[in-house]
Amino acid sequence: MHQRAQNPLVDTMNFPLNAAQHEATRYLDGPLLVLAGAGSGKTRVITTKIAYLIEHGIAPEKILAITFTNKAAQEMHERVRALLKKDETLNKITVCTFHALGLIILRQEAKQLSLKPRFSIFSPPDLETVVADLAGSSGNAKTLQWQISQWKNALIAPEVALAEAQNDEMLLAARAYARYGDVLQAYQAVDLDDLIVRPVQFFASNEAARVRWRNRYTHILIDEYQDTNPAQYALLKTLTGEQPFTAVGDDDQAIYGWRGATLDNLAKLPEDYPTLKVIKLEQNYRSTVRILRSANALIANNPKLFEKKLWSEHGLGDPLCVTAAADDEAEAEMITHRLLAHKFEHRTQFSDYAILYRGNFQSRVFENALRANQIPYVLSGGQSFFERTEIKDILAYLRLIANDDDDPSFIRAMTTPKRGVGATTLAHLGEIGAQKHESLFAAVFSAEFKAITASRIYEAVQSFCRRINEFRYRAEREPAARLLEELIRDINYEDWLLASYEKREAQKRIDNVRDFIQWLGKKGDEENKTLLDLTQMLALITMLDEKGEKVDAVRLSTLHAAKGLEFPHVFLAGVEEGILPHREAIERQTIEEERRLMYVGITRAQKSLSFYYCKQRQRAGEWVTCTPSRFIGELAQDDLRYSGRPLSDEDAAAEKNAGNARLRNLRAMLAKKPSVDAKEEYR
């Protein structure tokens, strides 16, 4: 048993812990599950516990904290730094994502895994060409690659997937999966799933390595535990062994089942760890009582692994509004006008508001409405321009021109458009590169490659690499705009798009590429940057984007992308049957995850929350009648105000008093000389 010691560092914090947080912070005697409700201060518990562990005598290098995003890891680092005030101590703590941890393991064990030290990591888009070659079909490569990823995350071996394939598409995926690992090994590459799966497999077969890594960390803390998949849970079990750990999660916020996450991992904890202690964080520091009453009422309709009920000391708060709109354009217009009126009345910032919705397709009308009213906004959950397939194709060429050691970019550029170079040729290059400890690009010029390659293919590959070298030489000497135009013509990219996609889709992709190279070329001219400078700048743009710098703008976001965020005022749009819950979930009878998604949306709100639904929407060119989501009926009805519904005498009096108060407030504000011109405020 660990001795209970007072921790002056934690006890003198400006924000003292409540009883449950205090207990979770100090429990060190075994495995611990912290059930942390929305807005209950879970990050504070994790960071304070890290500080407490160090104060309690545990060496900082023995502490591992696992998050799910780089942003969360960065935030955790900053908060631990604020507590410790010692950078040299902080730098010894490992705070990282599951994938970053897997990368650390693979790099240190590369030799035993027959990987070169500088092995490549392929992203899902990088792998579509590989899967297409293995399957002999490019039409559904993305779907096949996703299925292979699902099998890997569930630790399903290729032979099992092949035996259990239930239809032609799964059979095609299973056959590709059977050769997939060998091809990646030949390329001296891993995919994102391998960063978890390969350490699990390696530790299972190598006891010495398993013991060595298990002894490296004496306390592991894992955030968002409900989002783990079977492979991640297996890695956690391997690393913890019999040692204490802290898992923090919330079964009510498990919304990533489609990504392989499973609540089975929560259910297994008490079985796999009989001494597991469970502590519930139920006090919410974010939302008003009315918001939490509806959240609790909604989620009570789901079966529970652990009972939990949020409560708050933030006061009753405003009623929750439910409004019907004629259609999606009317919905966007109503929300926009309500937002502007509320902002003027309460003198808030644009960044105080969020418009949340189920799917990316809903964002367009809101973007149009906000632009029409000159309201700044940021978009989350949609596809970044730089994530579009056609843009990533061009970026692969630019990155290869800048760095010929970039194996993923080499493979993507070599095979897009196709040059008759398939998986066999690339595998040969991978084997030569592994033997000679050099890149795929360098392996092209080896005698070994020439000796085993047909002359037609050899000349095609040589010609490609010579052209890349020529572009690299010119990239430091000629205007970027000219080289970009020449690159697109040189690889016949636009003709390839027209041959690969339906005409309208191809033209859309061509327009995206034209916009990209014109923007990049103009930037090069205006800032006197070379093509190599611009390529480095593009990488910097991605890094800055990940920092999530705060701007004064309305947040447009899918519900999935909004998880972990909070806003004073939230508009939840499209709360209709077929959208939330989604029609596919209704068909599959998997409503529980959709209800959790609605719960996540509700618990993003701090002060006010409004629900909107449409009476009709246009689908496939036809108008269809919409019905309000069943979830609206599951909310705390006494706290709702339906637009157009008659009020009781009591509610009518309350509304009248509130209206009079708002009117007095407006008159007082109008009587004062504004600090800025009203037009400027909305510009």
XYZ file of C-alpha atoms in Angstrom:
683
model
C 0.000 0.000 0.000
C 1.209 3.496 -0.825
C 1.581 5.862 2.078
C -0.987 8.671 2.038
C 1.005 11.889 1.877
C -0.208 15.441 1.802
C 0.612 17.181 -1.451
C 1.155 20.888 -0.874
C 1.454 21.551 -4.582
C -2.075 20.281 -5.257
C -3.665 21.421 -1.996
C -2.722 25.062 -2.627
C -4.136 25.243 -6.146
C -6.365 28.197 -7.014
C -9.000 25.719 -8.161
C -9.370 23.141 -5.402
C -10.537 19.652 -6.293
C -13.931 18.363 -5.251
C -14.164 15.181 -3.174
C -14.367 12.774 -6.146
C -11.557 14.538 -8.024
C -9.449 14.550 -4.865
C -9.951 10.809 -4.394
C -9.149 10.028 -8.040
C -5.977 12.113 -7.870
C -4.637 10.318 -4.824
C -5.592 6.711 -5.491
C -2.388 4.783 -6.277
C -3.105 1.334 -4.875
C -4.254 -0.411 -8.053
C -6.144 -0.075 -11.343
C -8.553 2.867 -11.367
C -11.427 3.792 -13.685
C -12.519 7.428 -13.461
C -15.974 7.836 -14.998
C -15.776 11.488 -15.973
C -19.020 13.088 -17.091
C -19.023 15.931 -19.613
C -17.535 19.110 -18.170
C -16.550 17.410 -14.915
C -12.884 18.456 -14.928
C -11.248 15.236 -16.116
C -8.211 16.994 -17.612
C -7.637 18.711 -14.273
C -7.727 15.311 -12.570
C -5.213 13.774 -14.991
C -2.757 16.676 -14.864
C -3.046 17.046 -11.091
C -2.492 13.316 -10.677
C 0.692 13.514 -12.763
C 1.944 16.257 -10.440
C 0.848 14.218 -7.402
C 2.703 11.118 -8.661
C 5.914 13.127 -8.934
C 5.387 14.705 -5.514
C 4.771 11.170 -4.247
C 8.229 10.049 -5.344
C 7.548 8.446 -8.736
C 10.256 9.379 -11.233
C 8.838 11.524 -14.068
C 10.360 9.260 -16.730
C 8.258 6.406 -15.287
C 4.980 8.229 -16.021
C 3.114 7.747 -19.307
C -0.030 9.731 -20.206
C -1.884 8.683 -23.362
C -4.298 10.956 -25.238
C -6.131 10.614 -28.552
C -5.039 13.822 -30.297
C -1.855 15.852 -30.525
C -3.838 18.902 -29.425
C -4.954 17.130 -26.230
C -1.367 16.030 -25.543
C -0.122 19.596 -25.994
C -2.823 20.951 -23.664
C -1.958 18.348 -21.042
C 1.731 19.272 -21.266
C 0.926 22.944 -20.727
C -1.282 22.273 -17.722
C 1.283 19.979 -16.095
C 3.939 22.661 -16.701
C 1.754 25.200 -14.882
C 1.591 22.857 -11.873
C 5.220 21.739 -11.782
C 6.959 24.940 -12.882
C 10.002 22.795 -13.719
C 10.653 22.246 -17.428
C 13.443 19.736 -16.781
C 10.982 17.525 -14.884
C 8.226 17.978 -17.460
C 10.496 16.947 -20.320
C 11.012 13.539 -18.719
C 7.265 12.735 -18.671
C 5.880 10.963 -21.737
C 2.607 12.584 -22.839
C 1.592 11.380 -26.279
C -1.075 9.782 -28.442
C -1.455 6.018 -28.856
C 0.051 6.287 -32.333
C 3.002 8.361 -31.138
C 3.671 5.769 -28.420
C 3.566 2.997 -31.010
C 6.003 4.938 -33.175
C 8.426 5.249 -30.241
C 8.255 1.485 -29.726
C 8.701 0.609 -33.408
C 11.656 2.964 -33.819
C 13.455 1.456 -30.840
C 12.641 -2.114 -31.887
C 13.031 -1.574 -35.664
C 15.934 -3.986 -36.053
C 14.071 -6.869 -34.413
C 11.044 -6.105 -36.596
C 13.213 -6.157 -39.775
C 12.545 -2.477 -40.405
C 15.128 0.113 -41.393
C 15.502 2.955 -38.861
C 13.885 5.445 -41.259
C 10.886 3.328 -42.189
C 7.953 5.151 -43.795
C 4.474 5.680 -42.397
C 1.679 5.481 -44.953
C -1.546 7.419 -44.398
C -4.867 5.918 -45.617
C -4.804 7.867 -48.919
C -1.230 6.655 -49.539
C -2.488 3.083 -49.230
C -5.356 3.244 -51.695
C -3.024 2.578 -54.638
C -1.451 -0.370 -52.792
C -4.857 -1.885 -52.011
C -6.117 -1.235 -55.539
C -3.169 -3.184 -56.972
C -3.678 -6.052 -54.523
C -7.415 -6.210 -55.232
C -7.070 -5.659 -58.970
C -9.639 -2.867 -58.741
C -9.351 0.869 -58.098
C -13.080 1.602 -57.970
C -13.591 0.734 -54.296
C -10.013 0.892 -52.996
C -10.971 3.349 -50.248
C -13.695 1.012 -48.922
C -11.386 -2.020 -49.079
C -8.616 -0.153 -47.269
C -11.093 0.913 -44.566
C -12.195 -2.716 -44.115
C -8.591 -3.894 -43.752
C -8.075 -1.184 -41.131
C -11.142 -2.381 -39.217
C -9.830 -5.955 -39.165
C -6.396 -4.837 -37.975
C -7.808 -2.674 -35.171
C -9.946 -5.606 -34.047
C -6.833 -7.874 -34.127
C -8.451 -10.141 -36.720
C -5.771 -12.047 -38.646
C -5.892 -12.206 -42.490
C -6.687 -15.924 -42.513
C -9.631 -15.376 -40.141
C -10.921 -12.485 -42.249
C -10.733 -14.682 -45.341
C -12.586 -17.541 -43.669
C -15.345 -15.273 -42.324
C -15.894 -13.009 -45.373
C -19.660 -12.712 -45.831
C -19.963 -11.153 -49.295
C -17.985 -10.501 -52.471
C -16.646 -7.125 -51.310
C -15.394 -8.517 -47.986
C -13.866 -11.478 -49.836
C -12.026 -9.050 -52.145
C -10.800 -7.079 -49.109
C -9.712 -10.265 -47.300
C -7.700 -11.444 -50.311
C -5.959 -8.064 -50.481
C -5.402 -8.197 -46.699
C -3.667 -11.591 -47.044
C -0.811 -9.959 -49.031
C -1.046 -6.461 -47.570
C 1.418 -6.914 -44.711
C 4.080 -8.468 -46.951
C 3.841 -5.578 -49.411
C 4.236 -2.979 -46.641
C 7.201 -4.900 -45.234
C 8.800 -4.947 -48.679
C 8.287 -1.178 -48.906
C 9.866 -0.861 -45.432
C 6.685 0.906 -44.406
C 3.902 0.692 -41.827
C 0.397 2.115 -41.788
C -1.216 3.978 -38.888
C -2.830 0.797 -37.563
C 0.572 -0.944 -37.509
C 1.774 1.612 -34.970
C -0.497 -0.161 -32.482
C -0.880 -3.668 -33.902
C 2.784 -4.453 -34.563
C 3.912 -3.622 -30.983
C 1.076 -5.818 -29.666
C 2.182 -8.719 -31.884
C 5.846 -8.127 -31.097
C 5.322 -8.122 -27.329
C 3.180 -11.259 -27.551
C 6.082 -13.165 -29.119
C 9.024 -11.542 -27.311
C 8.927 -11.841 -23.528
C 12.184 -9.951 -22.977
C 10.899 -6.929 -24.885
C 7.543 -7.153 -23.112
C 9.201 -7.097 -19.677
C 11.578 -4.311 -20.706
C 8.760 -2.004 -21.856
C 6.518 -2.943 -18.930
C 9.266 -1.888 -16.527
C 9.736 1.406 -18.339
C 6.508 2.893 -16.920
C 5.234 2.408 -13.384
C 2.035 4.415 -13.824
C 0.021 4.874 -17.023
C -2.826 7.350 -17.392
C -5.142 7.134 -20.401
C -7.636 9.798 -21.435
C -10.873 9.207 -23.416
C -10.715 5.519 -22.558
C -14.171 4.875 -24.059
C -12.690 5.593 -27.514
C -10.172 2.728 -27.439
C -10.341 -0.151 -29.908
C -9.326 -3.779 -29.197
C -5.725 -3.263 -30.384
C -5.256 -0.229 -28.141
C -6.690 -2.097 -25.166
C -4.329 -5.009 -25.847
C -1.363 -2.609 -25.883
C -2.528 -1.023 -22.629
C -2.871 -4.436 -20.936
C 0.586 -5.439 -22.142
C 2.257 -2.303 -20.805
C 0.432 -2.166 -17.460
C 0.691 -5.803 -16.433
C 0.004 -5.859 -12.685
C 0.979 -2.218 -12.114
C -1.475 0.554 -11.171
C -2.981 2.647 -13.947
C -5.673 5.309 -14.327
C -8.229 5.091 -17.144
C -10.454 8.141 -17.584
C -13.546 7.959 -19.757
C -17.301 8.311 -20.141
C -19.490 5.601 -21.633
C -22.132 8.268 -22.370
C -19.728 9.972 -24.795
C -18.701 6.890 -26.798
C -19.395 8.093 -30.364
C -16.658 6.476 -32.439
C -17.995 2.957 -32.964
C -17.748 3.456 -36.737
C -14.007 3.982 -36.249
C -13.492 0.699 -34.394
C -13.867 1.961 -30.807
C -15.840 -0.391 -28.600
C -17.562 -0.079 -25.234
C -16.564 -3.720 -24.665
C -13.235 -2.332 -23.435
C -15.069 -0.574 -20.591
C -17.090 -3.684 -19.811
C -13.915 -5.823 -19.737
C -12.049 -3.688 -17.207
C -13.815 -5.081 -14.093
C -13.403 -8.619 -15.498
C -9.718 -8.285 -16.400
C -8.889 -6.301 -13.255
C -10.967 -7.658 -10.325
C -9.477 -5.076 -7.938
C -10.539 -2.193 -10.204
C -11.721 0.875 -8.285
C -14.399 3.055 -9.927
C -14.731 6.763 -9.094
C -17.461 8.886 -10.690
C -17.059 12.573 -11.532
C -20.642 13.848 -11.699
C -20.346 17.535 -10.836
C -20.457 19.530 -14.061
C -18.560 22.840 -14.185
C -19.803 23.850 -17.635
C -23.570 23.949 -18.038
C -26.731 25.245 -16.396
C -29.171 22.988 -14.538
C -31.705 23.041 -17.380
C -29.144 21.918 -19.954
C -28.007 19.072 -17.695
C -31.562 17.959 -16.888
C -32.216 17.427 -20.593
C -28.863 15.702 -21.072
C -29.589 13.330 -18.170
C -33.150 12.657 -19.346
C -31.956 11.857 -22.870
C -29.093 9.525 -21.976
C -31.235 7.671 -19.408
C -32.861 5.966 -22.418
C -29.609 4.097 -23.147
C -28.593 0.912 -21.329
C -25.909 1.728 -18.762
C -22.581 0.135 -17.968
C -22.254 2.444 -14.955
C -24.954 4.682 -13.498
C -24.041 8.360 -13.516
C -25.990 11.633 -13.297
C -24.560 15.083 -13.930
C -25.366 18.010 -11.653
C -24.318 21.654 -11.541
C -24.163 24.676 -9.275
C -24.370 27.094 -12.215
C -28.024 27.973 -11.641
C -31.242 27.083 -13.452
C -30.457 28.955 -16.679
C -32.645 29.820 -19.647
C -35.224 27.426 -21.106
C -34.074 25.361 -24.077
C -35.713 26.463 -27.337
C -37.118 24.098 -29.976
C -37.917 25.722 -33.329
C -39.326 24.361 -36.594
C -38.120 25.867 -39.899
C -39.752 25.581 -43.310
C -36.596 24.123 -44.896
C -32.830 24.090 -44.463
C -32.326 27.579 -45.927
C -34.957 28.980 -43.581
C -33.293 27.111 -40.721
C -29.918 28.706 -41.521
C -31.509 32.149 -41.843
C -33.387 31.829 -38.532
C -30.282 30.712 -36.649
C -28.164 33.468 -38.197
C -30.657 36.199 -37.322
C -31.129 34.845 -33.799
C -27.366 34.741 -33.329
C -26.939 38.369 -34.445
C -29.772 39.565 -32.223
C -28.420 37.666 -29.233
C -24.902 39.002 -29.837
C -26.150 42.605 -30.044
C -28.308 42.232 -26.946
C -25.688 40.537 -24.766
C -22.533 42.157 -26.183
C -20.887 38.783 -26.714
C -18.163 37.665 -29.137
C -18.748 35.655 -32.318
C -16.538 32.936 -30.809
C -19.153 32.460 -28.065
C -21.432 30.723 -30.584
C -21.423 27.312 -32.220
C -23.746 25.811 -34.828
C -23.563 22.024 -34.581
C -25.001 19.398 -36.939
C -24.851 15.678 -37.695
C -23.253 15.631 -41.157
C -20.905 17.713 -43.297
C -23.596 18.091 -45.968
C -25.484 20.435 -43.626
C -22.728 23.061 -43.489
C -23.202 24.662 -46.917
C -26.415 26.579 -46.150
C -24.960 27.881 -42.886
C -21.791 29.039 -44.625
C -23.908 30.873 -47.192
C -26.071 32.506 -44.518
C -23.102 33.588 -42.395
C -21.233 35.000 -45.404
C -24.351 36.879 -46.519
C -24.456 38.564 -43.111
C -20.689 39.195 -42.987
C -20.288 36.925 -39.969
C -16.820 35.341 -39.585
C -16.801 31.587 -39.058
C -14.450 28.624 -38.796
C -15.359 25.172 -40.071
C -14.564 21.972 -38.164
C -15.222 18.375 -39.098
C -15.235 18.951 -42.839
C -12.516 17.927 -45.240
C -9.589 20.312 -45.274
C -8.665 21.594 -48.735
C -5.217 20.049 -48.273
C -6.815 16.655 -47.502
C -8.513 16.399 -50.908
C -7.138 13.488 -52.929
C -6.153 15.602 -55.933
C -4.346 18.162 -53.745
C -2.482 15.412 -51.899
C -1.428 13.993 -55.285
C 0.223 17.291 -56.230
C 1.670 17.716 -52.729
C 3.339 14.294 -53.113
C 5.246 15.592 -56.146
C 6.239 18.799 -54.350
C 7.443 16.915 -51.266
C 9.407 14.461 -53.386
C 11.028 17.342 -55.270
C 11.958 18.862 -51.908
C 13.115 15.565 -50.342
C 13.765 12.399 -52.345
C 14.021 10.375 -49.108
C 10.234 10.749 -48.691
C 9.149 7.192 -49.544
C 5.350 7.691 -49.208
C 5.522 10.689 -51.574
C 7.680 8.655 -53.989
C 5.111 5.849 -54.118
C 2.148 8.210 -54.522
C 3.833 10.285 -57.231
C 5.179 7.230 -59.065
C 1.738 5.629 -59.269
C -0.432 8.728 -59.832
C -0.986 8.882 -62.752
C -0.092 5.271 -63.432
C 3.080 4.544 -65.393
C 2.793 0.780 -65.588
C 4.652 0.485 -62.276
C 2.885 -1.862 -59.881
C 3.290 -3.432 -56.466
C 5.935 -5.934 -57.641
C 8.311 -3.234 -58.876
C 7.802 -1.151 -55.749
C 8.367 -4.223 -53.584
C 11.705 -4.832 -55.352
C 12.698 -1.241 -54.641
C 11.661 -1.705 -51.002
C 13.818 -4.824 -50.647
C 16.835 -3.108 -52.206
C 16.306 -0.020 -50.050
C 16.138 -2.165 -46.909
C 19.338 -4.042 -47.813
C 21.260 -0.891 -48.678
C 19.616 1.313 -45.984
C 18.564 3.917 -48.511
C 15.371 5.426 -49.908
C 13.234 3.990 -52.692
C 14.312 6.891 -54.903
C 17.999 6.068 -54.391
C 17.320 2.358 -55.014
C 16.098 3.213 -58.534
C 19.691 4.022 -59.551
C 21.187 0.795 -58.122
C 22.679 -1.989 -60.248
C 20.488 -4.502 -58.384
C 17.294 -2.813 -59.553
C 18.437 -2.691 -63.167
C 19.356 -6.368 -63.088
C 15.890 -7.596 -62.010
C 13.624 -5.145 -63.858
C 12.163 -5.344 -67.369
C 13.695 -2.698 -69.632
C 10.366 -0.925 -70.348
C 9.543 -0.506 -66.650
C 13.158 0.327 -65.778
C 13.193 3.151 -68.329
C 9.833 4.499 -67.104
C 11.071 4.633 -63.501
C 14.432 6.129 -64.492
C 12.711 8.785 -66.605
C 10.426 9.696 -63.696
C 13.343 10.099 -61.267
C 15.446 12.094 -63.736
C 12.498 14.468 -64.201
C 12.155 14.893 -60.414
C 15.885 15.682 -60.172
C 15.528 18.242 -62.951
C 12.620 19.931 -61.168
C 14.652 19.999 -57.944
C 17.534 21.745 -59.715
C 15.220 24.298 -61.327
C 13.133 24.795 -58.163
C 15.851 26.998 -56.651
C 16.358 29.031 -59.825
C 13.024 29.582 -61.600
C 9.651 31.109 -60.651
C 7.408 28.694 -58.770
C 4.335 29.568 -60.870
C 6.065 28.482 -64.105
C 7.304 25.207 -62.618
C 3.896 24.350 -61.146
C 2.180 24.819 -64.496
C 4.861 22.750 -66.204
C 4.595 19.997 -63.582
C 0.839 19.600 -64.116
C 1.326 19.444 -67.898
C 4.337 17.153 -67.625
C 2.489 14.435 -65.713
C -0.732 14.823 -67.779
C -2.639 15.096 -64.531
C -5.746 16.809 -65.890
C -6.109 14.272 -68.727
C -5.728 11.480 -66.170
C -8.505 12.956 -64.000
C -10.817 13.179 -67.031
C -10.086 9.537 -67.853
C -10.510 8.360 -64.243
C -13.707 10.107 -63.109
C -17.146 11.039 -64.363
C -16.947 14.355 -66.248
C -18.479 16.601 -63.576
C -16.407 15.065 -60.764
C -13.227 15.270 -62.861
C -13.838 18.941 -63.627
C -14.385 19.707 -59.947
C -11.033 18.100 -59.124
C -9.314 19.938 -61.983
C -10.713 23.241 -60.692
C -9.359 22.451 -57.215
C -5.902 21.746 -58.647
C -5.991 24.964 -60.735
C -6.994 26.984 -57.655
C -4.190 25.387 -55.648
C -1.341 25.943 -58.108
C -2.520 29.481 -58.952
C -2.676 30.368 -55.248
C 0.728 28.827 -54.612
C 2.282 30.430 -57.705
C 0.901 33.853 -56.787
C 2.280 33.485 -53.259
C 5.675 32.645 -54.716
C 5.626 35.738 -56.941
C 4.392 38.105 -54.220
C 6.743 36.845 -51.493
C 9.682 35.964 -53.749
C 9.643 32.334 -52.602
C 11.027 29.366 -54.520
C 9.085 26.171 -55.021
C 11.145 24.575 -52.223
C 10.324 27.492 -49.898
C 6.631 27.115 -50.685
C 6.687 23.372 -50.008
C 8.147 23.995 -46.534
C 5.534 26.717 -46.011
C 2.755 24.229 -46.794
C 4.013 21.945 -44.025
C 4.025 24.930 -41.660
C 0.416 25.761 -42.591
C -0.593 22.274 -41.493
C 1.235 22.649 -38.175
C -0.309 26.047 -37.471
C -3.738 24.688 -38.315
C -3.278 21.935 -35.719
C -2.573 24.532 -33.020
C -6.184 25.684 -33.276
C -5.365 29.353 -32.681
C -8.421 31.092 -31.221
C -10.131 33.635 -33.470
C -13.321 35.623 -32.979
C -15.558 33.597 -35.261
C -18.654 31.407 -35.065
C -17.798 27.703 -34.982
C -19.513 25.501 -37.580
C -18.925 21.879 -36.664
C -20.141 18.341 -36.913
C -21.089 16.809 -33.585
C -18.180 14.368 -33.837
C -15.660 17.190 -34.323
C -17.190 19.231 -31.469
C -16.426 16.586 -28.840
C -14.125 18.018 -26.188
C -15.136 21.611 -26.948
C -17.509 23.963 -25.158
C -19.321 27.169 -26.084
C -21.497 29.626 -24.146
C -24.268 29.428 -26.766
C -25.075 26.429 -28.987
C -27.493 25.990 -31.884
C -28.126 22.322 -32.659
C -29.467 22.085 -36.235
C -31.215 19.359 -38.223
C -32.577 17.497 -35.199
C -34.780 15.280 -37.372
C -35.487 11.618 -37.914
C -33.104 10.341 -40.585
C -30.430 12.898 -39.702
C -30.161 12.633 -35.906
C -30.617 9.708 -35.479
C -29.108 8.943 -38.869
C -31.205 6.787 -41.190
C -28.485 4.094 -41.351
C -28.490 3.824 -37.553
C -32.288 3.488 -37.635
C -32.026 0.699 -40.227
C -29.291 -1.110 -38.264
C -31.095 -0.493 -34.959
C -27.991 1.118 -33.449
C -29.744 4.141 -32.012
C -27.713 4.179 -28.778
C -24.615 5.735 -30.367
C -26.754 8.388 -32.086
C -28.316 9.213 -28.715
C -24.823 9.573 -27.259
C -23.979 11.892 -30.159
C -26.993 14.080 -29.307
C -25.867 13.989 -25.653
C -22.413 15.217 -26.673
C -24.037 18.083 -28.597
C -26.195 19.110 -25.630
C -23.301 19.048 -23.181
C -21.193 21.393 -25.342
C -23.471 24.274 -24.233
C -22.697 26.407 -21.188
C -25.479 29.014 -21.013
C -28.013 28.636 -23.823
C -29.075 25.825 -26.122
C -31.496 25.829 -29.060
C -32.735 22.942 -31.210
C -33.871 23.398 -34.813
C -35.503 21.025 -37.279
C -36.957 21.380 -40.777
C -40.487 20.621 -41.898
C -39.179 19.599 -45.320
C -35.871 19.071 -47.116
C -34.826 18.542 -50.695
C -33.361 15.117 -51.393
C -32.357 13.928 -54.858
C -34.187 16.901 -56.349
C -37.471 16.198 -54.552
C -39.031 17.719 -51.454
C -39.618 15.273 -48.606
C -41.494 15.826 -45.362
C -39.356 15.776 -42.203
C -40.352 14.862 -38.654
C -38.701 16.043 -35.428
C -36.148 13.663 -33.926
C -37.397 11.198 -31.322
C -34.623 12.607 -29.125
C -36.506 15.905 -28.674
C -39.301 13.930 -27.017
C -36.767 12.350 -24.652
C -35.556 15.682 -23.249
C -36.758 17.258 -19.993
C -39.986 18.704 -21.400
C -40.559 21.202 -18.565
C -37.345 22.960 -19.584
C -38.233 23.277 -23.292
C -39.960 26.143 -25.079
C -41.446 25.206 -28.437
C -41.705 27.994 -30.986
C -45.392 28.688 -31.708
C -46.735 26.572 -28.839
C -49.087 28.366 -26.355
C -47.485 29.074 -22.979
C -48.977 28.365 -19.556
C -49.949 31.414 -17.461
C -46.831 30.972 -15.333
C -44.530 30.666 -18.354
C -46.276 33.558 -20.112
C -45.651 35.812 -17.113
C -42.012 34.714 -16.988
C -41.624 35.375 -20.719
C -43.214 38.828 -20.324
C -40.852 39.739 -17.477
C -37.868 38.465 -19.444
C -38.986 40.424 -22.499
C -39.360 43.617 -20.469
C -35.902 43.106 -19.002
C -34.419 42.634 -22.478
C -36.181 45.797 -23.687
C -34.804 47.825 -20.763
C -31.358 46.427 -21.477
C -31.579 47.369 -25.146
C -32.734 50.902 -24.348
C -29.854 51.320 -21.902
C -27.358 50.150 -24.504
C -28.800 52.368 -27.245
C -28.653 55.357 -24.887
C -24.892 54.896 -24.614
C -22.553 56.024 -27.339
C -21.180 52.852 -28.957
C -17.428 52.355 -28.859
C -17.306 51.279 -32.499
C -19.469 51.874 -35.497
C -22.174 49.191 -35.665
C -21.255 48.392 -39.232
C -17.659 47.822 -38.229
C -18.726 45.377 -35.532
C -20.233 42.999 -38.066
C -17.651 43.529 -40.783
